[in-house]
């Protein structure tokens, strides 16, 4: 039995950019492109205050809206956090988790990423779970160990059917927002490794179904070469997702 081919996903991570009005403006401009003609899934991750407006602006289009984080408790005295139910109430269906900026600047660990991931999955959100090594870790030849630990920690206690609803993103920290992209070969090596780890943890068929996105200075002119690699199933895009024409250039590539 052959597995169904994995559909490409291009997800834009808007980080701490764009007000609700700016998010709506982007989505209206982006909807003018012939998105439905492309065999590509598209998701956009605005800031929390822009999610509601973004969901409404994307209604009736193939664009999916993702949050950039979610908390594991349903509610309570947790200042600054947002729950799964709160995201779902405004129509959000996806969430980015474990982004390196969360790990680097906000103390996110494999354990907290895992708690968020399990809550997201239990509540029916589709997570984009990010892993990636720093420059120092790559230079010390520790890349694959770091990725293995992040996968083990992040997916601890996640069963097969939940893993089936998870998207992974490999984002080498040294390539995020730096203009330095991993070559397609470097990225493929790690993507292949991630898939083999998933096959070991779950099984080969599940590993072959899970989408693994690449992130790190993806642009219209390097997207096609990255997507041509056998284990790269799309992109998580930061800087180049902020302008509709540039982001379309990546989807179109
Ligand atoms: C990101 O934020 O996930 C990212 C990959 O950023 P950039 O595309 O700007 O490197």
XYZ file of N, CA and C and ligand atoms in Angstrom:
769
model
N 0.846 -1.195 0.000
C 0.000 0.000 0.000
C 0.890 1.257 0.000
N 0.580 2.184 -0.904
C 1.387 3.401 -0.915
C 0.682 4.498 -0.116
N 1.466 5.353 0.506
C 0.868 6.443 1.275
C 0.461 7.573 0.343
N -0.588 8.299 0.709
C -0.998 9.459 -0.093
C 0.114 10.506 -0.029
N 0.362 11.192 -1.166
C 1.421 12.192 -1.116
C 1.070 13.312 -0.131
N 2.095 13.846 0.500
C 1.859 14.912 1.487
C 1.629 16.229 0.745
N 0.577 16.947 1.175
C 0.263 18.212 0.540
C 1.159 19.311 1.104
N 1.676 20.129 0.232
C 2.546 21.240 0.662
C 1.764 22.226 1.526
N 2.377 22.692 2.594
C 1.772 23.764 3.388
C 2.743 24.934 3.488
N 2.229 26.130 3.223
C 3.031 27.337 3.420
C 2.353 28.139 4.526
N 3.052 28.327 5.633
C 2.473 29.036 6.775
C 3.269 30.309 7.040
N 2.575 31.392 7.227
C 3.224 32.680 7.521
C 3.159 32.949 9.011
N 4.304 33.216 9.608
C 4.361 33.574 11.025
C 4.600 35.074 11.108
N 3.565 35.793 11.536
C 3.672 37.261 11.554
C 4.330 37.798 12.826
N 4.697 36.933 13.739
C 5.396 37.364 14.962
C 4.676 38.573 15.580
N 5.435 39.567 16.065
C 4.797 40.732 16.690
C 4.664 41.861 15.662
N 4.023 41.551 14.545
C 3.772 42.536 13.493
C 2.285 42.518 13.148
N 1.772 43.633 12.699
C 0.431 43.834 12.139
C -0.675 43.946 13.203
N -1.354 45.087 13.114
C -2.584 45.276 13.892
C -3.687 44.465 13.209
N -4.854 44.418 13.840
C -5.991 43.701 13.237
C -6.310 44.298 11.870
N -6.316 45.622 11.772
C -6.661 46.266 10.496
C -5.634 45.907 9.417
N -4.362 45.872 9.806
C -3.322 45.516 8.832
C -3.417 44.051 8.402
N -3.821 43.209 9.349
C -3.984 41.788 9.019
C -5.117 41.617 8.000
N -6.211 42.337 8.222
C -7.360 42.256 7.309
C -6.953 42.765 5.922
N -6.219 43.854 5.918
C -5.760 44.442 4.644
C -4.919 43.425 3.855
N -4.023 42.754 4.562
C -3.182 41.728 3.925
C -4.054 40.629 3.337
N -4.983 40.116 4.153
C -5.784 38.964 3.717
C -6.652 39.356 2.519
N -7.194 40.567 2.555
C -7.999 41.003 1.398
C -7.140 41.059 0.139
N -5.927 41.577 0.262
C -5.032 41.656 -0.909
C -4.625 40.253 -1.355
N -4.359 39.380 -0.388
C -3.876 38.036 -0.714
C -4.967 37.199 -1.377
N -6.207 37.445 -1.016
C -7.315 36.677 -1.596
C -7.490 36.946 -3.081
N -6.897 38.011 -3.571
C -7.006 38.328 -5.003
C -6.174 37.356 -5.843
N -5.230 36.650 -5.220
C -4.406 35.691 -5.972
C -5.169 34.368 -6.142
N -4.879 33.639 -7.235
C -5.644 32.406 -7.507
C -5.209 31.228 -6.622
N -5.469 31.388 -5.341
C -5.033 30.422 -4.345
C -5.654 29.037 -4.543
N -6.945 29.033 -4.890
C -7.664 27.761 -5.016
C -7.093 26.903 -6.137
N -6.382 27.536 -7.070
C -5.809 26.766 -8.187
C -4.535 26.024 -7.777
N -4.015 26.358 -6.614
C -2.740 25.763 -6.174
C -3.016 24.582 -5.249
N -2.259 23.527 -5.428
C -2.408 22.367 -4.543
C -1.558 22.587 -3.295
N -1.833 23.691 -2.617
C -1.010 24.094 -1.473
C -1.938 24.544 -0.347
N -1.666 24.138 0.877
C -2.406 24.664 2.026
C -1.707 25.927 2.506
N -2.496 26.943 2.830
C -1.901 28.203 3.287
C -2.451 28.545 4.665
N -1.557 28.923 5.558
C -1.980 29.353 6.897
C -1.262 30.645 7.249
N -1.918 31.476 8.051
C -1.310 32.729 8.510
C -1.453 32.800 10.027
N -0.401 33.241 10.687
C -0.434 33.334 12.152
C -0.254 34.775 12.605
N -1.369 35.490 12.790
C -1.293 36.867 13.303
C -1.122 36.874 14.822
N -1.001 38.061 15.381
C -0.936 38.203 16.847
C -2.326 37.917 17.437
N -2.384 37.669 18.740
C -3.672 37.350 19.374
C -4.771 38.388 19.067
N -4.474 39.698 19.209
C -5.581 40.649 19.027
C -6.090 40.718 17.574
N -5.326 40.163 16.640
C -5.748 40.235 15.228
C -6.425 38.939 14.768
N -6.495 37.932 15.652
C -6.994 36.619 15.207
C -8.457 36.667 14.759
N -9.287 37.295 15.574
C -10.718 37.315 15.277
C -10.968 37.968 13.912
N -10.380 39.126 13.713
C -10.573 39.843 12.442
C -9.992 39.050 11.276
N -8.864 38.383 11.521
C -8.231 37.604 10.453
C -9.109 36.418 10.058
N -9.691 35.747 11.047
C -10.576 34.609 10.752
C -11.736 35.088 9.896
N -12.314 36.233 10.263
C -13.468 36.737 9.498
C -13.054 37.144 8.089
N -11.872 37.755 7.971
C -11.412 38.184 6.637
C -11.096 36.987 5.744
N -10.734 35.857 6.364
C -10.348 34.673 5.577
C -11.541 33.773 5.258
N -12.703 34.074 5.842
C -13.890 33.220 5.650
C -14.198 33.022 4.175
N -14.489 31.777 3.795
C -14.833 31.504 2.400
C -13.609 31.373 1.509
N -12.417 31.478 2.078
C -11.183 31.300 1.295
C -10.458 30.067 1.855
N -9.456 29.553 1.121
C -8.731 28.401 1.674
C -7.726 28.778 2.760
N -7.614 30.056 3.095
C -6.604 30.486 4.084
C -7.010 30.036 5.486
N -6.075 29.394 6.190
C -6.335 28.993 7.571
C -5.611 29.943 8.519
N -6.202 30.151 9.671
C -5.614 31.096 10.626
C -5.072 30.322 11.837
N -3.845 30.665 12.203
C -3.162 29.991 13.313
C -2.792 31.023 14.373
N -2.750 30.566 15.631
C -2.208 31.403 16.701
C -0.714 31.114 16.810
N -0.011 31.961 17.550
C 1.445 31.786 17.687
C 1.829 31.080 18.983
N 0.831 30.769 19.803
C 1.076 30.046 21.057
C -0.270 29.738 21.692
N -0.276 28.841 22.654
C -1.487 28.584 23.434
C -1.088 28.008 24.790
N -1.913 28.282 25.783
C -1.631 27.793 27.143
C -2.282 26.430 27.367
N -1.751 25.666 28.338
C -2.267 24.307 28.537
C -3.473 24.222 29.448
N -3.659 25.224 30.330
C -4.826 25.157 31.223
C -6.040 25.774 30.521
N -7.232 25.297 30.878
C -8.439 25.824 30.216
C -8.763 27.260 30.637
N -8.428 27.622 31.873
C -8.629 28.986 32.368
C -7.966 29.090 33.740
N -8.075 30.242 34.364
C -7.498 30.405 35.703
C -6.672 31.672 35.811
N -5.965 31.797 36.947
C -5.183 32.999 37.215
C -3.807 32.869 36.557
N -3.762 33.079 35.248
C -2.522 32.913 34.477
C -2.361 34.126 33.549
N -1.955 35.232 34.141
C -1.887 36.492 33.412
C -1.084 36.373 32.115
N -1.680 36.844 31.056
C -0.960 36.887 29.775
C -1.142 35.647 28.926
N -1.819 34.632 29.441
C -1.973 33.403 28.662
C -3.348 33.333 27.991
N -3.432 32.495 26.960
C -4.661 32.333 26.179
C -4.914 30.839 26.016
N -6.156 30.404 26.258
C -6.435 28.954 26.246
C -6.883 28.452 24.879
N -6.904 27.139 24.763
C -7.338 26.482 23.526
C -8.777 26.892 23.202
N -9.646 26.834 24.225
C -11.061 27.153 23.992
C -11.225 28.596 23.509
N -10.379 29.490 24.021
C -10.486 30.902 23.614
C -10.130 31.061 22.135
N -9.123 30.308 21.701
C -8.744 30.366 20.280
C -9.852 29.767 19.421
N -10.368 28.631 19.872
C -11.406 27.975 19.076
C -12.668 28.836 18.992
N -12.949 29.583 20.058
C -14.149 30.421 20.073
C -14.118 31.502 18.988
N -12.912 31.896 18.574
C -12.862 32.884 17.481
C -12.594 32.204 16.133
N -12.619 30.886 16.106
C -12.512 30.186 14.821
C -11.090 29.829 14.410
N -10.148 29.928 15.342
C -8.765 29.551 15.035
C -8.643 28.019 15.065
N -7.964 27.453 14.071
C -7.863 25.996 13.999
C -6.460 25.457 14.153
N -5.480 26.363 14.160
C -4.082 25.900 14.206
C -3.295 26.735 15.205
N -2.138 26.205 15.612
C -1.284 26.978 16.523
C 0.186 26.596 16.318
N 1.046 27.602 16.284
C 2.496 27.375 16.240
C 2.977 27.152 17.671
N 3.784 26.117 17.894
C 4.283 25.848 19.246
C 5.778 25.582 19.234
N 6.452 26.061 20.257
C 7.873 25.785 20.397
C 8.744 26.566 19.431
N 8.231 27.682 18.919
C 9.072 28.507 18.031
C 10.348 28.893 18.779
N 11.446 28.979 18.073
C 12.724 29.247 18.746
C 12.722 30.590 19.467
N 11.933 31.554 18.974
C 11.883 32.844 19.681
C 11.191 32.694 21.034
N 10.228 31.785 21.114
C 9.588 31.492 22.405
C 10.597 30.799 23.331
N 11.366 29.877 22.751
C 12.339 29.134 23.568
C 13.448 30.074 24.035
N 13.915 30.935 23.106
C 15.077 31.796 23.366
C 14.757 32.972 24.294
N 13.619 33.633 24.055
C 13.343 34.885 24.784
C 12.324 34.730 25.911
N 11.540 33.646 25.895
C 10.445 33.556 26.871
C 10.487 32.273 27.696
N 11.680 31.671 27.724
C 11.873 30.556 28.651
C 11.119 29.282 28.320
N 10.643 29.166 27.102
C 9.923 27.936 26.721
C 10.893 26.752 26.722
N 10.469 25.640 27.286
C 11.320 24.443 27.329
C 10.596 23.295 26.628
N 11.318 22.191 26.438
C 10.662 21.023 25.835
C 9.433 20.627 26.658
N 9.546 20.787 27.979
C 8.428 20.381 28.828
C 7.206 21.297 28.655
N 7.450 22.612 28.597
C 6.281 23.502 28.451
C 5.709 23.390 27.035
N 6.596 23.180 26.060
C 6.108 22.996 24.681
C 5.226 21.751 24.636
N 5.669 20.702 25.315
C 4.910 19.453 25.351
C 3.538 19.652 26.007
N 3.488 20.429 27.076
C 2.201 20.649 27.751
C 1.254 21.425 26.840
N 1.810 22.417 26.155
C 0.984 23.207 25.221
C 0.498 22.332 24.071
N 1.417 21.518 23.558
C 1.100 20.661 22.411
C -0.014 19.674 22.762
N 0.101 19.040 23.931
C -0.910 18.047 24.312
C -2.272 18.716 24.526
N -2.251 19.926 25.101
C -3.530 20.635 25.306
C -4.131 21.026 23.953
N -3.280 21.496 23.044
C -3.776 21.899 21.714
C -4.415 20.695 21.025
N -3.730 19.567 21.049
C -4.238 18.367 20.374
C -5.519 17.870 21.040
N -5.529 17.876 22.374
C -6.729 17.402 23.085
C -7.927 18.287 22.761
N -7.672 19.564 22.519
C -8.760 20.496 22.235
C -9.091 20.603 20.762
N -8.399 19.854 19.925
C -8.748 19.840 18.500
C -8.054 20.895 17.653
N -7.004 21.521 18.183
C -6.225 22.443 17.352
C -5.142 21.644 16.616
N -4.779 22.103 15.436
C -3.708 21.441 14.682
C -2.403 22.196 14.954
N -1.461 21.566 15.641
C -0.237 22.292 15.980
C 0.828 22.233 14.891
N 1.600 23.318 14.800
C 2.853 23.309 14.031
C 3.951 23.338 15.096
N 4.587 22.217 15.286
C 5.545 22.029 16.388
C 6.964 22.259 15.835
N 7.640 23.304 16.373
C 8.934 23.718 15.820
C 10.112 23.126 16.591
N 11.099 22.704 15.853
C 12.370 22.261 16.435
C 13.504 22.901 15.638
N 14.684 22.966 16.244
C 15.807 23.532 15.496
C 16.992 23.791 16.401
N 18.172 23.703 15.831
C 19.403 23.874 16.606
C 19.956 25.290 16.452
N 20.735 25.714 17.447
C 21.398 27.018 17.378
C 22.684 26.880 16.546
N 23.290 28.004 16.258
C 24.550 27.979 15.493
C 25.639 27.243 16.279
N 25.719 27.530 17.590
C 26.749 26.875 18.420
C 26.539 25.367 18.417
N 25.283 24.950 18.486
C 24.995 23.505 18.495
C 25.374 22.867 17.149
N 25.078 23.574 16.061
C 25.470 23.030 14.738
C 26.990 22.942 14.648
N 27.671 24.010 15.081
C 29.129 24.015 14.962
C 29.787 22.954 15.847
N 29.088 22.582 16.903
C 29.629 21.523 17.774
C 29.152 20.137 17.310
N 28.600 20.059 16.097
C 28.089 18.799 15.519
C 27.026 18.145 16.404
N 26.219 18.991 17.045
C 25.199 18.447 17.948
C 23.786 18.519 17.364
N 23.691 18.935 16.095
C 22.368 19.179 15.497
C 21.396 18.014 15.719
N 21.797 16.809 15.330
C 20.834 15.704 15.359
C 20.458 15.311 16.792
N 21.422 15.445 17.718
C 21.102 15.165 19.126
C 20.078 16.155 19.665
N 20.290 17.433 19.308
C 19.378 18.482 19.783
C 17.976 18.228 19.231
N 17.903 17.925 17.947
C 16.596 17.686 17.318
C 15.930 16.460 17.948
N 16.708 15.413 18.179
C 16.136 14.191 18.790
C 15.541 14.503 20.169
N 16.307 15.264 20.969
C 15.820 15.620 22.316
C 14.555 16.471 22.233
N 14.525 17.425 21.302
C 13.340 18.282 21.187
C 12.119 17.467 20.756
N 12.336 16.519 19.855
C 11.206 15.686 19.404
C 10.724 14.795 20.551
N 11.672 14.155 21.221
C 11.290 13.271 22.335
C 10.536 14.051 23.405
N 11.076 15.218 23.765
C 10.446 16.027 24.818
C 9.107 16.581 24.366
N 9.082 17.136 23.182
C 7.857 17.794 22.692
C 6.727 16.814 22.468
N 7.066 15.607 22.016
C 6.013 14.632 21.688
C 5.802 13.595 22.794
N 6.382 13.839 23.963
C 6.199 12.873 25.071
C 4.711 12.732 25.391
N 4.250 11.502 25.458
C 2.841 11.272 25.803
C 1.854 11.579 24.685
N 2.353 11.881 23.500
C 1.449 12.153 22.362
C 1.241 10.840 21.614
N -0.009 10.369 21.582
C -0.255 9.060 20.955
C -0.288 9.186 19.431
N -0.436 8.024 18.802
C -0.340 7.967 17.351
C -1.395 8.823 16.644
N -2.635 8.753 17.109
C -3.680 9.489 16.385
C -3.484 10.998 16.562
N -2.941 11.409 17.705
C -2.662 12.848 17.898
C -1.452 13.273 17.069
N -0.434 12.408 17.028
C 0.748 12.740 16.226
C 0.361 12.897 14.752
N -0.634 12.143 14.343
C -1.114 12.190 12.961
C -1.683 13.568 12.614
N -2.087 14.320 13.636
C -2.662 15.659 13.393
C -1.633 16.755 13.655
N -0.380 16.357 13.818
C 0.670 17.339 14.130
C 1.516 17.606 12.898
N 1.859 18.871 12.706
C 2.779 19.261 11.633
C 4.087 19.634 12.331
N 5.199 19.219 11.798
C 6.480 19.619 12.387
C 7.108 20.729 11.548
N 7.931 21.526 12.170
C 8.682 22.523 11.408
C 10.134 22.471 11.878
N 11.033 22.257 10.930
C 12.462 22.332 11.248
C 12.931 23.746 10.953
N 13.356 24.444 11.995
C 13.806 25.820 11.846
C 15.170 25.987 12.509
N 16.250 25.862 11.731
C 17.560 26.099 12.331
C 17.631 27.549 12.817
N 17.955 27.729 14.092
C 17.886 29.063 14.697
C 18.791 30.048 13.949
N 19.924 29.540 13.445
C 20.887 30.398 12.748
C 20.363 30.884 11.396
N 19.238 30.347 10.953
C 18.695 30.764 9.651
C 17.438 31.621 9.795
N 16.994 31.843 11.037
C 15.740 32.586 11.224
C 16.007 34.077 11.274
N 15.425 34.776 10.319
C 15.536 36.233 10.275
C 16.942 36.735 10.004
N 17.838 35.863 9.585
C 19.230 36.252 9.392
C 19.580 36.416 7.923
N 18.678 35.960 7.044
C 18.987 35.974 5.622
C 19.807 34.746 5.227
N 20.272 33.977 6.221
C 21.023 32.735 5.941
C 20.043 31.581 5.848
N 19.983 30.948 4.710
C 19.087 29.800 4.571
C 19.932 28.541 4.610
N 19.403 27.478 5.209
C 20.089 26.191 5.085
C 20.018 25.808 3.608
N 21.062 25.226 3.084
C 20.968 24.753 1.700
C 19.901 23.657 1.675
N 19.299 23.412 0.499
C 18.303 22.339 0.427
C 18.872 21.016 0.940
N 20.148 20.774 0.695
C 20.755 19.496 1.135
C 20.868 19.427 2.663
N 21.293 20.545 3.276
C 21.394 20.572 4.749
C 20.010 20.372 5.354
N 19.028 21.087 4.806
C 17.671 20.973 5.343
C 17.154 19.546 5.158
N 17.366 18.993 3.973
C 16.884 17.627 3.698
C 17.484 16.614 4.684
N 18.758 16.799 4.997
C 19.397 15.840 5.911
C 18.641 15.802 7.255
N 18.313 16.996 7.759
C 17.628 17.039 9.056
C 16.171 16.581 8.915
N 15.516 16.984 7.826
C 14.125 16.534 7.622
C 14.065 14.998 7.541
N 15.015 14.411 6.828
C 15.056 12.948 6.728
C 15.256 12.319 8.091
N 16.121 12.964 8.887
C 16.383 12.466 10.240
C 15.107 12.553 11.096
N 14.409 13.692 10.996
C 13.166 13.861 11.776
C 12.174 12.761 11.391
N 12.054 12.498 10.096
C 11.097 11.469 9.674
C 11.521 10.082 10.208
N 12.813 9.839 10.221
C 13.233 8.524 10.729
C 12.987 8.432 12.245
N 13.141 9.530 12.966
C 12.828 9.524 14.404
C 11.331 9.277 14.632
N 10.506 9.881 13.772
C 9.054 9.686 13.909
C 8.679 8.236 13.604
N 9.383 7.659 12.633
C 9.118 6.247 12.289
C 9.491 5.351 13.465
N 10.597 5.693 14.135
C 11.031 4.894 15.294
C 10.025 5.038 16.442
N 9.603 6.271 16.684
C 8.699 6.531 17.811
C 7.295 5.973 17.545
N 6.814 6.147 16.316
C 5.458 5.679 15.978
C 5.588 4.503 15.005
N 5.457 4.794 13.720
C 5.678 3.757 12.707
C 5.948 4.452 11.379
N 6.370 3.685 10.414
C 6.816 4.244 9.142
C 5.676 4.925 8.379
N 4.532 4.298 8.419
C 3.408 4.836 7.657
C 2.993 6.207 8.219
N 2.928 6.312 9.539
C 2.596 7.596 10.167
C 3.689 8.628 9.847
N 4.936 8.220 9.968
C 6.042 9.143 9.674
C 5.961 9.646 8.236
N 5.497 8.797 7.348
C 5.377 9.200 5.944
C 4.199 10.124 5.689
N 3.250 10.159 6.624
C 2.088 11.051 6.452
C 2.337 12.429 7.058
N 3.181 12.505 8.087
C 3.368 13.776 8.804
C 4.114 14.781 7.931
N 3.584 16.001 7.925
C 4.264 17.039 7.132
C 5.360 17.704 7.965
N 6.490 17.910 7.324
C 7.613 18.582 7.994
C 7.954 19.824 7.168
N 7.697 20.989 7.758
C 7.952 22.258 7.068
C 9.376 22.706 7.362
N 9.943 23.481 6.450
C 11.245 24.096 6.709
C 11.031 25.584 6.998
N 11.764 26.128 7.945
C 11.680 27.561 8.210
C 13.053 28.143 8.438
N 13.266 29.340 7.894
C 14.551 30.028 8.057
C 14.889 30.759 6.782
N 14.472 32.042 6.733
C 14.767 32.905 5.574
C 14.291 32.314 4.242
N 13.106 31.702 4.258
C 12.516 31.240 2.985
C 11.991 32.465 2.231
N 12.269 32.483 0.943
C 11.868 33.606 0.079
C 11.384 33.038 -1.251
N 10.770 33.894 -2.106
C 10.292 33.364 -3.395
C 11.409 32.705 -4.201
N 12.639 33.209 -4.086
C 13.681 32.661 -4.955
C 14.397 31.421 -4.405
N 14.154 31.053 -3.158
C 14.763 29.791 -2.698
C 13.721 28.721 -2.350
N 12.426 29.101 -2.427
C 11.371 28.180 -1.980
C 11.325 26.909 -2.830
N 11.380 27.045 -4.148
C 11.183 25.875 -5.019
C 12.262 24.824 -4.779
N 13.515 25.268 -4.633
C 14.608 24.307 -4.440
C 14.455 23.569 -3.107
N 13.981 24.280 -2.085
C 13.771 23.629 -0.787
C 12.623 22.617 -0.884
N 11.517 23.057 -1.511
C 10.328 22.177 -1.600
C 10.585 20.961 -2.475
N 11.605 21.036 -3.337
C 11.903 19.905 -4.231
C 12.544 18.735 -3.478
N 12.982 18.984 -2.245
C 13.606 17.910 -1.473
C 12.536 16.911 -1.010
N 12.870 15.628 -0.990
C 11.834 14.611 -0.732
C 11.149 14.714 0.628
N 11.854 15.239 1.652
C 11.234 15.276 2.981
C 10.833 16.682 3.419
N 10.876 17.633 2.504
C 10.444 18.998 2.851
C 9.044 19.205 2.270
N 8.078 19.425 3.174
C 6.672 19.429 2.759
C 6.042 20.810 2.850
N 6.870 21.828 2.871
C 6.318 23.168 2.947
C 7.260 24.072 3.711
N 6.736 25.266 4.052
C 7.601 26.248 4.704
C 6.853 26.991 5.796
N 7.599 27.338 6.834
C 7.121 28.281 7.847
C 7.926 29.551 7.585
N 7.210 30.623 7.266
C 7.856 31.818 6.727
C 7.645 33.006 7.666
N 8.710 33.659 8.061
C 8.593 34.842 8.905
C 8.574 36.106 8.058
N 9.729 36.733 7.927
C 9.850 38.027 7.245
C 9.147 38.100 5.891
N 9.299 37.074 5.094
C 8.736 37.110 3.739
C 7.230 36.827 3.701
N 6.614 36.693 4.892
C 5.151 36.505 4.889
C 4.427 37.811 5.176
N 5.171 38.889 5.356
C 4.539 40.141 5.794
C 3.956 40.972 4.653
N 4.403 40.685 3.429
C 3.855 41.419 2.274
C 3.142 40.407 1.391
N 1.911 40.737 0.979
C 1.078 39.775 0.246
C 1.752 39.315 -1.050
N 2.373 40.233 -1.782
C 2.952 39.821 -3.081
C 4.170 38.906 -2.880
N 4.955 39.174 -1.850
C 6.139 38.337 -1.587
C 5.694 36.951 -1.099
N 4.709 36.937 -0.216
C 4.213 35.648 0.308
C 3.598 34.830 -0.838
N 2.866 35.514 -1.706
C 2.302 34.820 -2.876
C 3.434 34.241 -3.736
N 4.530 34.968 -3.843
C 5.681 34.481 -4.611
C 6.166 33.140 -4.094
N 6.078 32.936 -2.783
C 6.503 31.651 -2.197
C 5.455 30.568 -2.484
N 4.181 30.914 -2.291
C 3.103 29.929 -2.555
C 3.161 29.511 -4.025
N 3.379 30.455 -4.878
C 3.382 30.229 -6.331
C 4.622 29.455 -6.793
N 5.668 29.517 -5.996
C 6.924 28.859 -6.383
C 6.782 27.357 -6.283
C 10.053 32.131 11.487
O 9.785 33.078 12.174
O 9.519 31.043 11.740
C 11.007 32.297 10.384
C 11.400 31.228 9.739
O 11.437 33.570 10.107
P 12.224 34.068 8.785
O 11.482 33.473 7.604
O 12.137 35.542 8.841
O 13.613 33.536 8.875
